[in-house]
XYZ file of C-alpha atoms in Angstrom:
708
model
C 85.161 51.025 115.877
C 82.012 53.834 115.909
C 80.232 52.065 119.038
C 83.555 52.431 120.966
C 83.803 56.272 119.822
C 80.558 56.679 120.875
C 80.837 55.080 124.164
C 83.579 57.308 125.211
C 81.951 60.291 123.901
C 79.137 59.396 125.843
C 81.148 58.473 128.848
C 83.510 62.153 128.713
C 79.811 63.556 128.457
C 78.880 61.786 131.388
C 82.214 62.951 132.952
C 81.398 66.577 132.078
C 78.092 66.480 133.417
C 79.340 64.790 136.745
C 82.537 67.328 137.136
C 79.504 70.106 136.810
C 77.678 68.833 138.724
C 80.185 68.310 141.554
C 81.486 72.032 140.712
C 78.300 73.221 141.830
C 77.851 71.194 144.792
C 81.190 72.452 145.874
C 79.832 76.595 145.158
C 76.744 75.390 147.017
C 78.756 73.995 150.203
C 80.424 77.253 149.855
C 77.925 79.553 149.913
C 76.416 77.484 153.050
C 79.763 78.043 154.918
C 79.551 81.611 154.075
C 75.603 81.430 155.112
C 76.123 79.994 158.530
C 79.274 82.747 159.544
C 76.935 85.672 158.172
C 74.144 84.065 160.219
C 76.814 84.005 163.962
C 77.651 87.596 162.902
C 74.436 88.718 162.746
C 73.111 87.048 165.678
C 76.031 88.566 167.735
C 75.900 91.887 166.123
C 71.717 92.245 165.416
C 71.554 95.601 166.806
C 74.009 96.780 164.073
C 72.638 94.208 161.602
C 68.665 95.887 161.851
C 71.141 98.990 161.010
C 72.968 97.827 157.668
C 69.885 95.801 156.258
C 67.482 99.360 156.764
C 70.326 101.265 154.785
C 70.669 98.477 152.335
C 66.641 98.020 152.095
C 66.254 101.619 151.849
C 69.007 101.985 149.010
C 67.520 99.328 147.476
C 64.131 100.695 147.526
C 65.359 103.851 145.501
C 67.162 102.194 142.760
C 63.826 99.864 142.395
C 61.909 102.555 142.032
C 63.975 103.655 139.047
C 63.801 100.340 137.787
C 59.965 100.121 138.423
C 59.261 103.087 136.028
C 61.145 101.675 133.532
C 59.307 98.032 133.812
C 55.803 100.217 133.890
C 55.993 101.919 130.923
C 57.885 98.953 128.684
C 54.801 96.796 129.691
C 52.390 99.485 128.618
C 54.500 100.185 126.001
C 54.196 96.196 125.247
C 57.550 95.454 125.023
C 58.390 91.773 126.527
C 59.834 92.146 129.912
C 61.571 88.863 130.743
C 62.404 89.428 134.163
C 61.917 91.987 136.932
C 64.226 91.456 139.860
C 64.034 93.122 143.427
C 67.661 92.736 144.860
C 71.000 92.033 141.878
C 72.097 88.114 141.449
C 72.522 85.705 142.507
C 69.212 84.957 142.433
C 67.659 84.103 145.906
C 64.155 82.998 144.101
C 62.338 83.254 141.297
C 58.378 83.140 140.784
C 56.940 82.758 137.007
C 53.377 82.335 136.145
C 53.056 78.780 133.560
C 49.905 77.062 132.076
C 50.543 74.584 134.865
C 50.299 77.119 137.914
C 52.849 79.580 139.491
C 56.444 77.391 138.946
C 59.102 78.631 142.048
C 62.786 78.357 141.457
C 64.789 78.308 144.362
C 68.726 79.194 143.924
C 68.760 78.427 140.264
C 72.404 79.136 139.689
C 73.569 76.645 141.953
C 71.012 73.674 141.328
C 70.268 74.467 137.848
C 68.383 71.436 135.630
C 69.585 70.733 131.892
C 65.689 70.927 131.025
C 65.000 74.381 130.894
C 60.892 74.343 131.452
C 62.076 72.804 134.785
C 64.708 75.613 135.492
C 66.078 74.418 138.913
C 66.686 71.347 140.557
C 65.224 73.034 143.717
C 61.765 73.957 141.750
C 58.025 73.468 142.281
C 54.944 74.510 140.759
C 51.868 75.772 143.030
C 48.496 76.908 142.602
C 45.669 76.756 139.881
C 46.463 76.147 135.844
C 45.880 79.607 133.804
C 47.800 81.789 131.119
C 50.953 81.692 131.030
C 53.004 84.813 131.799
C 56.319 86.200 130.247
C 58.065 87.857 133.028
C 59.561 85.842 135.921
C 59.888 87.831 138.847
C 62.904 87.222 141.051
C 64.737 88.273 143.952
C 68.479 88.631 144.466
C 70.735 88.067 147.002
C 71.882 91.330 147.481
C 69.213 94.234 148.357
C 70.709 97.062 146.779
C 68.497 97.872 143.823
C 67.059 95.828 141.273
C 66.874 95.293 137.097
C 64.559 94.875 134.832
C 65.209 92.624 131.484
C 63.536 93.521 128.305
C 63.983 91.492 125.077
C 66.494 93.111 122.598
C 67.931 95.182 125.223
C 71.115 94.974 126.560
C 72.742 95.940 130.069
C 74.938 98.920 128.026
C 72.519 100.067 126.291
C 72.874 98.760 122.598
C 70.199 97.226 121.150
C 70.039 92.998 119.625
C 68.093 92.877 116.064
C 65.008 91.033 116.635
C 61.839 89.563 114.448
C 59.883 89.462 117.510
C 57.500 92.489 117.173
C 57.810 93.289 121.108
C 61.226 93.399 121.144
C 62.699 96.901 122.759
C 64.340 97.131 119.644
C 61.330 97.458 117.511
C 59.770 100.049 118.912
C 59.712 103.692 117.943
C 61.894 105.824 119.313
C 59.476 107.827 121.266
C 58.469 104.678 122.851
C 62.025 104.123 123.934
C 62.847 107.548 125.281
C 59.778 107.269 127.157
C 60.835 104.004 128.811
C 64.336 104.793 129.477
C 62.977 108.022 130.937
C 60.387 106.747 132.947
C 63.138 105.384 135.507
C 64.171 109.221 136.118
C 60.446 110.227 136.514
C 59.531 108.044 139.082
C 62.982 109.058 141.299
C 61.532 112.389 141.263
C 57.963 111.220 142.167
C 59.315 109.477 144.953
C 61.402 112.248 146.535
C 58.157 114.100 146.106
C 56.287 111.395 148.015
C 59.029 110.977 150.575
C 59.463 114.690 151.135
C 55.405 114.920 151.610
C 55.360 111.848 154.021
C 58.016 113.853 155.779
C 56.520 117.184 156.541
C 53.172 115.457 157.314
C 54.639 113.749 159.940
C 56.803 116.476 161.337
C 60.347 116.880 160.995
C 62.651 118.902 163.270
C 65.529 120.699 161.282
C 67.774 123.494 162.235
C 66.320 127.140 161.274
C 67.977 129.734 159.026
C 69.053 131.398 162.382
C 73.215 133.085 162.176
C 74.629 130.365 165.393
C 78.381 131.904 165.116
C 79.895 133.757 162.433
C 83.777 132.738 160.738
C 86.164 135.952 161.554
C 86.941 137.658 158.669
C 84.646 135.699 156.738
C 81.562 137.168 154.035
C 79.108 137.407 156.782
C 81.516 139.165 159.559
C 82.120 142.124 157.002
C 78.562 142.659 156.042
C 77.659 142.956 159.741
C 75.770 139.642 160.489
C 75.698 138.656 163.956
C 74.763 135.240 166.155
C 71.116 135.010 166.648
C 69.827 136.915 163.355
C 67.324 134.911 161.372
C 67.362 135.146 157.838
C 63.625 135.359 156.773
C 64.196 135.490 153.012
C 66.915 134.312 150.462
C 67.263 135.798 146.759
C 63.807 136.194 146.899
C 62.510 132.579 148.663
C 61.120 132.735 151.992
C 58.587 129.800 152.328
C 59.906 127.188 155.191
C 63.413 128.365 154.821
C 65.784 126.035 157.224
C 69.924 126.363 157.374
C 70.205 123.957 154.176
C 69.071 126.844 152.259
C 71.528 129.107 153.365
C 74.840 126.274 152.665
C 73.210 125.720 149.430
C 72.261 129.183 148.560
C 76.099 130.012 149.307
C 77.672 127.001 147.740
C 75.898 127.146 144.101
C 76.422 131.055 143.840
C 78.564 132.119 140.612
C 81.556 133.805 141.399
C 81.218 137.510 142.455
C 77.693 136.570 142.353
C 76.041 138.889 145.031
C 72.933 137.053 147.391
C 70.466 139.239 149.073
C 69.344 137.942 152.401
C 66.261 140.032 154.311
C 67.509 139.310 157.877
C 64.974 139.331 161.423
C 66.811 141.480 164.264
C 64.434 143.062 167.165
C 61.261 144.301 165.468
C 62.651 145.588 161.912
C 64.175 143.875 159.145
C 67.266 144.196 157.659
C 68.748 143.586 154.133
C 72.294 142.463 153.382
C 73.725 141.370 150.369
C 77.039 138.645 150.146
C 79.216 137.311 148.107
C 79.877 133.827 149.026
C 83.715 133.149 149.121
C 86.024 129.704 149.156
C 86.531 129.202 152.593
C 88.639 126.569 154.342
C 86.643 123.582 155.889
C 87.902 119.928 157.639
C 86.303 118.426 154.027
C 88.743 121.275 152.048
C 87.952 124.552 150.817
C 84.062 125.047 149.890
C 81.733 128.521 148.835
C 80.601 129.295 152.358
C 78.952 132.661 153.508
C 81.226 131.824 156.845
C 77.592 131.237 158.336
C 77.726 128.837 160.836
C 74.567 126.526 162.666
C 72.715 127.246 165.355
C 73.535 125.484 168.085
C 71.340 125.067 171.654
C 72.172 124.967 175.022
C 71.849 121.037 175.812
C 74.493 118.691 175.955
C 74.531 116.368 172.920
C 75.007 112.217 172.933
C 78.571 111.551 172.819
C 80.124 107.853 172.727
C 82.524 107.972 175.902
C 80.482 109.676 178.664
C 82.967 108.851 181.382
C 85.616 111.122 179.663
C 82.819 114.053 179.375
C 82.060 114.094 182.839
C 84.869 113.541 184.238
C 86.454 116.972 181.899
C 83.580 118.931 182.187
C 81.113 117.724 184.858
C 78.365 117.402 182.522
C 76.209 114.550 181.172
C 73.840 114.023 177.866
C 70.571 115.694 177.810
C 72.108 118.028 180.645
C 70.555 122.089 179.961
C 73.011 125.183 180.499
C 71.013 127.854 182.404
C 73.506 130.137 183.568
C 77.064 130.984 183.102
C 79.611 132.923 186.133
C 75.766 133.936 187.706
C 75.054 135.299 184.627
C 71.368 133.523 183.162
C 71.617 132.368 179.240
C 68.650 132.214 177.197
C 70.456 131.380 173.758
C 73.938 129.618 172.523
C 74.877 132.606 170.940
C 74.369 134.365 174.476
C 76.264 131.861 176.409
C 79.238 132.396 174.090
C 79.118 136.431 174.558
C 79.467 135.565 178.295
C 82.356 133.066 178.097
C 84.238 134.787 175.669
C 83.887 138.340 177.722
C 85.067 136.320 180.562
C 89.099 135.949 180.425
C 89.538 134.417 183.707
C 91.022 130.415 184.188
C 87.285 128.748 184.380
C 84.177 129.366 184.569
C 81.290 128.397 186.756
C 78.298 126.443 184.872
C 75.145 125.338 186.126
C 73.000 123.181 184.179
C 69.797 121.602 184.277
C 69.517 117.799 184.606
C 66.751 115.279 184.811
C 67.193 112.334 186.775
C 65.837 108.961 186.579
C 62.711 109.349 188.380
C 61.974 112.372 186.419
C 63.099 114.981 188.742
C 65.305 118.236 187.340
C 68.138 118.959 189.588
C 70.672 121.747 189.511
C 74.456 120.455 189.359
C 77.474 123.089 188.935
C 80.906 122.408 187.362
C 84.067 124.549 186.766
C 84.818 124.039 182.850
C 88.571 125.580 181.862
C 88.662 128.300 179.472
C 91.478 129.005 177.039
C 92.823 132.199 174.511
C 92.852 131.657 171.040
C 96.074 132.702 169.146
C 93.706 134.411 166.600
C 90.039 134.894 165.254
C 90.912 135.514 162.288
C 92.836 134.555 158.791
C 96.545 135.371 160.238
C 98.069 137.508 157.520
C 99.576 139.855 159.747
C 100.803 140.333 163.073
C 97.973 142.669 163.736
C 95.657 139.973 163.322
C 97.233 138.473 166.354
C 95.401 138.211 169.715
C 96.856 140.565 172.087
C 96.888 141.657 175.602
C 97.718 145.541 175.462
C 99.929 144.425 172.802
C 101.524 141.729 174.416
C 101.500 138.473 172.742
C 101.590 135.314 175.119
C 103.790 132.397 174.337
C 101.720 129.184 172.704
C 100.941 126.055 174.550
C 99.761 122.399 173.075
C 95.917 121.768 173.690
C 95.707 119.126 171.417
C 97.712 116.580 169.790
C 96.421 114.092 166.336
C 99.506 112.348 165.986
C 102.670 110.716 167.748
C 105.486 113.552 167.147
C 106.411 113.325 170.470
C 104.729 116.631 171.586
C 102.285 116.510 174.402
C 99.293 118.341 175.529
C 100.211 121.499 178.105
C 103.676 121.266 176.754
C 104.650 125.495 176.089
C 107.295 125.785 172.652
C 109.716 128.004 173.844
C 111.114 127.412 170.501
C 110.402 126.640 166.853
C 113.930 126.309 164.482
C 115.882 129.425 165.050
C 113.222 131.889 166.622
C 112.404 131.525 170.158
C 108.965 132.265 171.408
C 107.637 132.113 168.376
C 103.869 133.543 167.684
C 101.182 131.650 165.913
C 101.995 133.737 162.895
C 105.308 132.841 163.349
C 104.840 129.303 163.876
C 102.609 128.915 160.290
C 105.581 130.192 157.773
C 108.524 127.774 159.690
C 106.261 124.790 159.730
C 105.142 125.775 155.954
C 109.137 126.620 154.933
C 109.421 123.001 156.702
C 107.537 121.055 155.005
C 108.657 117.484 154.730
C 111.742 118.155 156.681
C 112.725 117.490 160.399
C 111.786 120.579 162.030
C 113.295 121.064 165.753
C 111.575 122.184 168.835
C 111.549 123.240 171.916
C 108.982 122.955 174.910
C 108.840 123.359 178.234
C 106.672 120.217 179.875
C 104.888 119.955 183.474
C 105.214 116.408 184.786
C 102.762 114.457 186.713
C 104.525 115.887 190.038
C 104.237 119.672 188.279
C 108.168 119.477 187.880
C 108.949 121.403 184.479
C 111.491 120.061 181.659
C 112.896 121.520 179.138
C 112.919 118.844 176.186
C 114.006 118.993 172.043
C 111.485 117.300 169.880
C 111.951 117.065 166.132
C 108.833 116.539 163.627
C 108.063 116.625 160.150
C 105.522 119.510 159.022
C 103.280 118.012 156.096
C 100.252 119.069 154.088
C 96.789 116.322 155.221
C 95.432 114.882 151.965
C 93.326 117.304 150.519
C 94.223 120.047 152.520
C 96.450 123.417 151.886
C 97.723 124.116 154.873
C 101.418 122.441 156.271
C 100.552 121.186 159.695
C 102.540 119.828 162.282
C 99.450 117.901 164.331
C 98.617 120.188 166.979
C 95.928 123.098 168.234
C 98.221 125.428 170.186
C 96.420 128.457 172.417
C 97.886 130.899 174.611
C 99.557 130.182 177.356
C 97.893 132.668 179.358
C 98.818 130.850 183.015
C 102.339 131.993 182.668
C 103.155 136.060 182.228
C 105.818 135.438 179.640
C 105.810 137.589 176.440
C 106.329 135.782 172.903
C 106.575 139.326 171.678
C 104.767 142.868 171.287
C 103.058 143.915 168.317
C 101.500 147.535 166.757
C 97.589 147.543 166.439
C 95.891 149.548 164.402
C 93.737 152.010 166.771
C 94.713 150.065 169.630
C 96.907 150.238 172.395
C 100.644 152.088 171.945
C 103.384 148.446 171.613
C 105.073 148.335 174.510
C 108.762 147.870 174.480
C 109.085 144.646 175.997
C 111.423 142.206 174.784
C 110.876 138.459 173.810
C 110.922 136.087 176.485
C 110.235 139.091 179.335
C 108.329 137.558 182.682
C 105.825 140.214 183.327
C 106.252 140.837 187.235
C 104.113 143.479 188.393
C 101.241 145.850 187.349
C 100.854 149.255 189.622
C 103.391 147.532 191.810
C 100.657 144.236 192.681
C 102.707 141.037 191.716
C 101.305 139.093 189.084
C 101.927 135.432 188.184
C 99.639 135.234 184.532
C 97.968 136.973 182.127
C 94.463 136.869 183.817
C 96.395 139.079 186.762
C 97.521 141.030 184.376
C 94.225 141.856 183.005
C 92.683 141.838 186.133
C 95.235 144.579 187.586
C 95.367 147.118 184.275
C 91.382 146.591 184.713
C 91.669 148.671 187.913
C 93.088 151.973 186.259
C 90.775 153.115 183.706
C 92.223 156.422 182.058
C 95.418 156.451 184.344
C 98.499 155.498 183.490
C 100.331 152.400 185.115
C 103.827 150.905 185.687
C 104.535 147.542 184.422
C 107.503 145.670 185.428
C 109.374 142.694 183.917
C 112.419 140.904 184.383
C 114.462 139.099 181.147
C 116.629 136.351 181.497
C 116.137 136.783 185.772
C 118.001 140.027 185.572
C 117.816 143.189 187.304
C 114.057 144.672 186.804
C 112.993 147.061 184.073
C 109.382 148.613 183.819
C 107.424 150.411 180.882
C 104.226 152.664 181.242
C 100.607 152.122 179.571
C 98.532 154.605 179.452
C 94.973 152.737 179.795
C 92.317 154.785 178.103
C 90.359 152.063 176.879
C 91.252 148.874 179.019
C 88.110 146.338 177.726
C 88.948 147.683 173.899
C 92.869 146.768 174.170
C 92.098 143.633 175.200
C 91.368 140.972 172.053
C 91.643 137.969 173.700
C 88.933 135.899 174.014
C 87.838 132.989 175.961
C 86.973 129.433 175.057
C 85.678 126.085 177.062
C 89.148 124.556 176.654
C 87.400 120.950 177.234
C 85.836 119.773 174.478
C 81.386 120.327 175.112
C 79.255 118.623 172.851
C 75.960 120.655 172.208
C 72.838 119.687 170.005
C 71.536 121.458 167.028
C 69.246 123.937 167.245
C 65.784 122.870 165.739
C 62.669 123.572 164.871
C 59.832 121.840 163.838
C 59.028 121.760 159.764
C 55.197 120.163 160.034
C 52.727 121.162 157.271
C 48.888 121.567 158.340
C 47.473 119.797 155.940
C 47.847 117.053 152.988
C 47.953 119.751 150.530
C 50.055 121.839 152.168
C 52.774 118.628 152.620
C 52.423 118.266 148.666
C 53.942 121.683 148.533
C 56.776 121.562 150.491
C 57.730 118.023 149.431
C 57.732 119.697 145.632
C 59.324 122.578 146.346
C 62.216 120.751 148.806
C 62.294 117.997 145.719
C 62.886 121.047 143.027
C 66.033 122.341 145.892
C 68.102 119.049 145.673
C 67.317 118.318 141.939
C 68.982 122.033 141.561
C 71.412 121.727 143.585
C 72.842 118.419 141.852
C 72.482 120.191 138.809
C 73.951 123.149 139.690
C 76.997 121.267 141.391
C 77.792 119.214 138.827
C 78.049 122.376 136.427
C 80.068 124.086 138.851
C 81.955 120.687 138.950
C 82.846 121.319 135.221
C 83.998 124.903 135.330
C 85.757 123.941 138.227
C 84.152 126.208 140.687
C 83.773 123.166 143.379
C 86.422 121.220 144.287
C 85.795 116.747 143.207
C 87.127 116.613 146.746
C 84.164 118.174 148.268
C 81.706 115.847 146.899
C 80.613 112.506 148.643
C 80.769 109.256 147.087
C 79.289 105.455 147.882
C 81.497 104.968 150.924
C 80.432 108.740 152.539
C 76.228 108.551 151.721
C 76.795 104.649 153.247
C 78.368 105.808 156.529
C 76.247 108.596 156.450
C 73.174 106.715 156.062
C 74.157 104.158 158.930
C 74.521 107.141 161.412
C 71.509 108.284 160.552
C 69.473 105.354 161.353
C 71.609 104.283 164.300
C 71.339 107.820 165.900
C 68.208 109.454 164.748
C 64.841 108.755 164.801
C 63.308 107.126 161.272
C 61.798 110.764 159.444
C 65.410 111.758 158.858
C 66.191 108.737 157.423
C 63.005 109.328 155.308
C 64.261 112.882 154.469
C 67.734 111.255 153.437
C 66.185 108.828 151.330
C 64.377 112.094 149.455
C 67.659 113.757 148.922
C 69.214 110.545 147.428
C 66.054 110.051 145.213
C 66.138 113.873 143.995
C 70.266 113.221 143.128
C 69.657 109.760 141.636
C 67.455 111.314 139.360
C 69.541 113.810 138.021
C 72.799 111.770 137.583
C 70.778 109.182 135.424
C 69.634 111.526 133.376
C 73.312 112.423 132.241
C 74.356 112.843 128.520
C 76.810 109.692 129.151
C 76.173 106.152 128.384
C 75.324 103.591 129.355
C 73.201 105.944 132.127
C 69.671 107.141 131.051
C 70.389 109.754 129.913
C 73.161 108.809 127.841
C 71.019 105.918 125.992
C 67.967 109.329 125.614
C 71.056 110.435 123.503
C 71.897 107.897 121.565
C 68.044 107.708 120.401
C 67.608 110.846 119.322
C 70.864 110.597 117.098
C 68.890 107.457 115.712
C 65.538 109.683 115.267
C 67.978 112.343 113.366
C 70.232 109.846 111.302
C 67.131 107.699 110.269
C 68.880 104.599 111.800
C 70.726 103.369 114.818
C 73.934 103.532 115.221
C 75.607 99.825 114.719
C 75.739 97.937 118.243
C 79.670 97.619 117.767
C 79.297 101.859 117.313
C 76.950 101.591 120.602
C 79.240 98.966 122.492
C 81.919 101.306 122.141
C 80.319 104.707 123.580
C 78.897 102.445 126.039
C 82.159 101.092 127.450
C 83.626 104.696 127.411
C 81.213 106.484 129.062
C 81.207 103.096 131.557
C 84.951 104.025 132.319
C 84.639 107.849 132.576
C 81.935 107.350 135.219
C 84.206 104.133 136.983
C 86.677 106.742 136.725
C 84.877 109.347 138.451
C 83.088 107.182 141.429
C 86.866 105.550 142.176
C 87.915 109.014 142.451
C 85.242 110.365 145.115
C 85.293 106.639 146.524
C 89.250 107.380 147.686
C 88.614 110.953 148.534
C 85.676 109.168 150.979
C 88.226 106.357 152.463
C 90.921 109.164 153.041
C 88.666 111.665 155.125
C 86.990 108.262 156.899
C 90.398 107.060 158.098
C 93.487 109.490 157.639
C 91.527 112.698 158.412
């Protein structure tokens, strides 16, 4: 009877072993199938795969350096390190020095052996006999970092009791603090080395030059002008680039005055600015209102055909003149365009042919009038022409609301011929409700038709404004007055009713606001008569005293078509290795300080978590840099990430390194370690908090990437 039972047990054990083996074979087959599909996709998209691999290796290297810090100090401190892995499991291969030689194990998870000394069915030993090592060096399948496995330490930061004197748990607190802190120190050192390499090679960055100024911003009120070069920020003057301006504003305290020294002409000038919350595409951010400088060179775009079809320009073209006037800088060109006040601008650009010859190309680029140049708080903030505000025309549509580019807005809700201010007020009032809009639409044959469209105004995720998915401009092509407004220090308000059509200026017929501007400008210092009609009734006229015709027109022209320009760049390069070390050190300190102050502002609610970029945003930015820019920019980005990781990893929250150090200090003060259960609870609470925060910013990343 007992023999029968033993036989049954043996058979049952064999069945379990056979079942486990089949299960492992099934897993191996599944992984082989996945690998085959992956290889097929890689071959079909070899360029994209190369970029993705470079991103993965770069981030893996940053994390690996952090773990290498733990590894080196642990080894030097006499702690038994059981494994050091490049990449995360499943393990692709492992190597361990034994007395018989170097044992190499291939895919041990999928081809295990019951005999632990063999470790894997796909294992073999090479090399000469010698002294055995305690550390297995592994290569993981997932190349996003690595890990160190020490005797006596768990991943959550708690410790396991052990009689082994080489256990991590049996080392003095000071030694354990050194081991834990080493990862952060190595990240800081690696950031300095990366930045040192960058500045030895040289990198082109946007200089600390004012490209343009946001209307009604701190920079505008202080009197900064496009082209001003900032040579000192809060006492710092060495190797300033545009990021220093952004950081100074973003990390300033509420109401804090930041002193800038600006080079304008021959003499430097001093300015004091207080950063304010300004609405951007990524939400509200603390800014000065200084935009980065751009060059006159057309940037690369994905849709080259559309760019050439709409503007006559190609990537690499360099604009040299606008309407017959030579341009030297981008801000000079913008000033010329702003004062054109005509339907289109004639642009001359230099183009380098495939043979290397430079030729001049001419193109006509349509111009638009923006409805306002500043935050609209009153009617006087609207752009006008001798107190007359033109109607609104739809320039860009990003929804399927039924509106189309070129639609002229005749009415929104109950308001006929609304101004931009009225449109904003009405759309806010109708948030999440149907809003009727009356438009004048011109078809491909030039026939005009009045149509009614219904839209539902909504707030964009993370945004403050209620939108209907359009960008409007002023309808300068038709001399129809939406409204006349009173302007301080401007022309007297003309008594012209809404919807009136201007027919003549000083007896000369006009058919657009361009004509009105031209004709009124012929009579400086005189009184002119403006004729108009309303609802096709008999003509009426009003008188306009043209005291300062150039000051009585607040509209500014901008390119109607999107014209992408490269950023203005300046080479930042060290003259020698010693200078490169200094530049690398200062850049590392800047990014460490920036990360710390960002976290502090986050706790103080001065910075919204919606403005932070999470893993998805970082990976997307990395891929863009790798795919579109020279490799030195990716090295610079990895230096930035290394500095940020150093700060984030030292936050006092288990299971981060900083949290583990806090627990070690508690142990030092208390005289004994907290219980494993208590450490585990603390670690898991920290893990939940950190995980929840990262899920939140990852959600914001996805919203920005796919829904903004």
